[in-house]
């Protein structure tokens, strides 16, 4: 398989800009594409801010800043990805949007370019049907965690027709930027979100049964289980609307064990979405 040198990232939002940064820090040339050049350039600005934070924390040498950022090119046309060796898509979590993106990329990208989706919940096998059958072996999922420039784990998800060689090439690529990939079957929620939401749902039950307060449940997870953040503070960082949407998808596939709790629905109905609205499980208005 050809050596991967040029990376394309589609979607310059929260995940796309961070994934692009992770590859740029790993020494790759990255083109980051969004619907307009302006949005793509805003993605590069987000990357710059994240990189500056990492430099401040001593995680990246100041001297590397220019080289990392010089390797990143914001683009708006699919043709700009024609010589990419690996393209990862992080556009809206919507099947139609993603299918259109993949079909367009399939037309312009070289025949040996590997395609990876960062989808959290759409079947990789289903998404792979957007590309011509000759590329099916080169299509897989690569699920990063937020913030992707920092979080080491990536779930690598082969679809029904993904070649083992592609899985290996992507695992090697991810290791080359300091990530720890794990191979996961193409099931709803993959591995991490199933474990994570089982815990969040149980945390909501504890509150409903008045077993403990959100503050104490967070304390229990941090001091008793060694988690860096408690489930309530984490739900507020992530956005409760998104948490509910993920649980509805898991519930549809796995039934009762993932039924979203009424207290989470109530938070969403009240627009207590978390830090983003100034109030979630906790109040951030002060
Ligand atoms: N947010 C998370 O914590 C998280 C974690 C893992 C995976 N994901 C997945 O990553 C993907 C992106 O999530 P996000 O939170 O970064 O979303 P986001 O809304 O922050 O960013 C999406 C970006 O895609 C762009 N976009 C939409 N349609 C496009 C198109 N046709 N061509 C090019 N760009 C287009 C948008 O302009 C936007 O900049 C989703 O599939 C999501 O499920 C998210």
Tab-separated table of N, CA and C and ligand atoms in Angstrom, residues 10-16 33-35 39 78 89-93 97-98 101 118-120 143-144 146 238 242, ligand 1:
chain	number	residue	atom	x	y	z
A	10	UNK	N	-12.487	16.650	5.859
A	10	UNK	CA	-13.705	17.304	5.363
A	10	UNK	C	-14.545	17.707	6.564
A	11	UNK	N	-14.842	18.992	6.668
A	11	UNK	CA	-15.573	19.510	7.831
A	11	UNK	C	-14.571	20.193	8.747
A	12	UNK	N	-14.745	21.515	8.914
A	12	UNK	CA	-13.799	22.274	9.751
A	12	UNK	C	-14.467	22.697	11.046
A	13	UNK	N	-15.386	21.856	11.536
A	13	UNK	CA	-16.076	22.155	12.792
A	13	UNK	C	-15.236	21.723	13.979
A	14	UNK	N	-15.945	21.388	15.056
A	14	UNK	CA	-15.245	21.048	16.293
A	14	UNK	C	-14.304	19.855	16.083
A	15	UNK	N	-14.813	18.765	15.513
A	15	UNK	CA	-13.981	17.568	15.365
A	15	UNK	C	-12.979	17.710	14.218
A	16	UNK	N	-13.453	18.208	13.063
A	16	UNK	CA	-12.582	18.301	11.890
A	16	UNK	C	-11.340	19.132	12.156
A	33	UNK	N	-11.178	20.983	4.402
A	33	UNK	CA	-12.230	21.485	3.518
A	33	UNK	C	-13.554	21.665	4.255
A	34	UNK	N	-14.196	22.797	3.990
A	34	UNK	CA	-15.569	22.968	4.456
A	34	UNK	C	-16.379	23.510	3.282
A	35	UNK	N	-17.614	23.922	3.541
A	35	UNK	CA	-18.475	24.335	2.434
A	35	UNK	C	-17.978	25.605	1.748
A	39	UNK	N	-15.277	29.307	6.005
A	39	UNK	CA	-15.481	28.378	7.143
A	39	UNK	C	-14.235	27.523	7.351
A	78	UNK	N	-13.705	20.139	-3.827
A	78	UNK	CA	-13.331	18.718	-3.737
A	78	UNK	C	-12.063	18.439	-4.550
A	89	UNK	N	-13.644	12.266	7.031
A	89	UNK	CA	-14.824	13.143	6.955
A	89	UNK	C	-15.386	13.354	8.354
A	90	UNK	N	-15.613	14.647	8.695
A	90	UNK	CA	-16.222	14.995	9.991
A	90	UNK	C	-17.243	16.103	9.750
A	91	UNK	N	-18.199	15.837	8.825
A	91	UNK	CA	-19.263	16.823	8.566
A	91	UNK	C	-20.441	16.475	9.480
A	92	UNK	N	-21.565	17.202	9.310
A	92	UNK	CA	-22.720	16.984	10.180
A	92	UNK	C	-23.103	15.501	10.251
A	93	UNK	N	-23.615	15.103	11.420
A	93	UNK	CA	-24.028	13.707	11.625
A	93	UNK	C	-25.377	13.475	10.947
A	97	UNK	N	-26.138	14.109	4.124
A	97	UNK	CA	-25.001	15.029	3.956
A	97	UNK	C	-23.733	14.219	3.732
A	98	UNK	N	-23.538	13.196	4.566
A	98	UNK	CA	-22.305	12.401	4.458
A	98	UNK	C	-22.256	11.648	3.126
A	101	UNK	N	-21.157	13.936	0.379
A	101	UNK	CA	-19.725	14.250	0.493
A	101	UNK	C	-18.892	13.091	-0.069
A	118	UNK	N	-15.637	9.856	10.500
A	118	UNK	CA	-15.576	10.041	11.960
A	118	UNK	C	-16.979	9.946	12.574
A	119	UNK	N	-17.923	9.376	11.833
A	119	UNK	CA	-19.296	9.293	12.356
A	119	UNK	C	-19.336	8.645	13.736
A	120	UNK	N	-20.290	9.126	14.572
A	120	UNK	CA	-20.447	8.530	15.901
A	120	UNK	C	-21.510	7.440	15.894
A	143	UNK	N	-13.019	6.735	14.498
A	143	UNK	CA	-13.802	7.538	15.442
A	143	UNK	C	-12.888	8.139	16.506
A	144	UNK	N	-12.667	9.460	16.372
A	144	UNK	CA	-11.818	10.189	17.313
A	144	UNK	C	-12.658	10.665	18.497
A	146	UNK	N	-13.126	13.771	21.586
A	146	UNK	CA	-12.920	15.214	21.726
A	146	UNK	C	-12.189	15.558	23.032
A	238	UNK	N	-20.549	18.288	27.172
A	238	UNK	CA	-20.861	17.696	25.866
A	238	UNK	C	-22.111	18.259	25.218
A	242	UNK	N	-27.294	16.609	22.670
A	242	UNK	CA	-26.508	15.591	21.975
A	242	UNK	C	-26.529	14.279	22.776
B	1	LIG	N1	-18.709	16.308	18.871
B	1	LIG	C1	-18.094	15.220	19.297
B	1	LIG	O1	-17.689	15.093	20.469
B	1	LIG	C2	-17.846	14.090	18.344
B	1	LIG	C3	-17.010	13.024	18.730
B	1	LIG	C4	-16.735	12.018	17.796
B	1	LIG	C5	-17.306	12.068	16.536
B	1	LIG	N2	-18.140	13.106	16.204
B	1	LIG	C6	-18.676	13.135	14.828
B	1	LIG	O2	-17.896	14.073	14.075
B	1	LIG	C7	-18.697	14.651	13.042
B	1	LIG	C8	-18.615	16.164	13.137
B	1	LIG	O3	-19.042	16.586	14.407
B	1	LIG	P1	-18.712	18.057	14.955
B	1	LIG	O4	-19.100	18.045	16.393
B	1	LIG	O5	-17.335	18.445	14.557
B	1	LIG	O6	-19.751	18.930	14.118
B	1	LIG	P2	-19.690	20.492	13.773
B	1	LIG	O7	-21.101	20.901	13.534
B	1	LIG	O8	-18.861	21.225	14.766
B	1	LIG	O9	-18.892	20.537	12.366
B	1	LIG	C9	-19.400	20.042	11.173
B	1	LIG	C10	-18.751	20.826	10.052
B	1	LIG	O10	-19.082	20.190	8.823
B	1	LIG	C11	-19.265	21.206	7.865
B	1	LIG	N3	-20.020	20.687	6.732
B	1	LIG	C12	-21.326	20.368	6.670
B	1	LIG	N4	-21.640	19.920	5.442
B	1	LIG	C13	-20.504	19.954	4.710
B	1	LIG	C14	-20.189	19.611	3.382
B	1	LIG	N5	-21.122	19.160	2.552
B	1	LIG	N6	-18.915	19.762	2.968
B	1	LIG	C15	-17.972	20.230	3.796
B	1	LIG	N7	-18.215	20.565	5.085
B	1	LIG	C16	-19.470	20.432	5.526
B	1	LIG	C17	-19.972	22.308	8.618
B	1	LIG	O11	-19.902	23.570	7.952
B	1	LIG	C18	-19.220	22.279	9.949
B	1	LIG	O12	-18.111	23.154	9.920
B	1	LIG	C19	-20.101	14.067	13.221
B	1	LIG	O13	-20.252	12.965	12.387
B	1	LIG	C20	-20.106	13.630	14.688
B	1	LIG	O14	-21.018	12.590	14.941
B	1	LIG	C21	-18.394	14.121	17.058
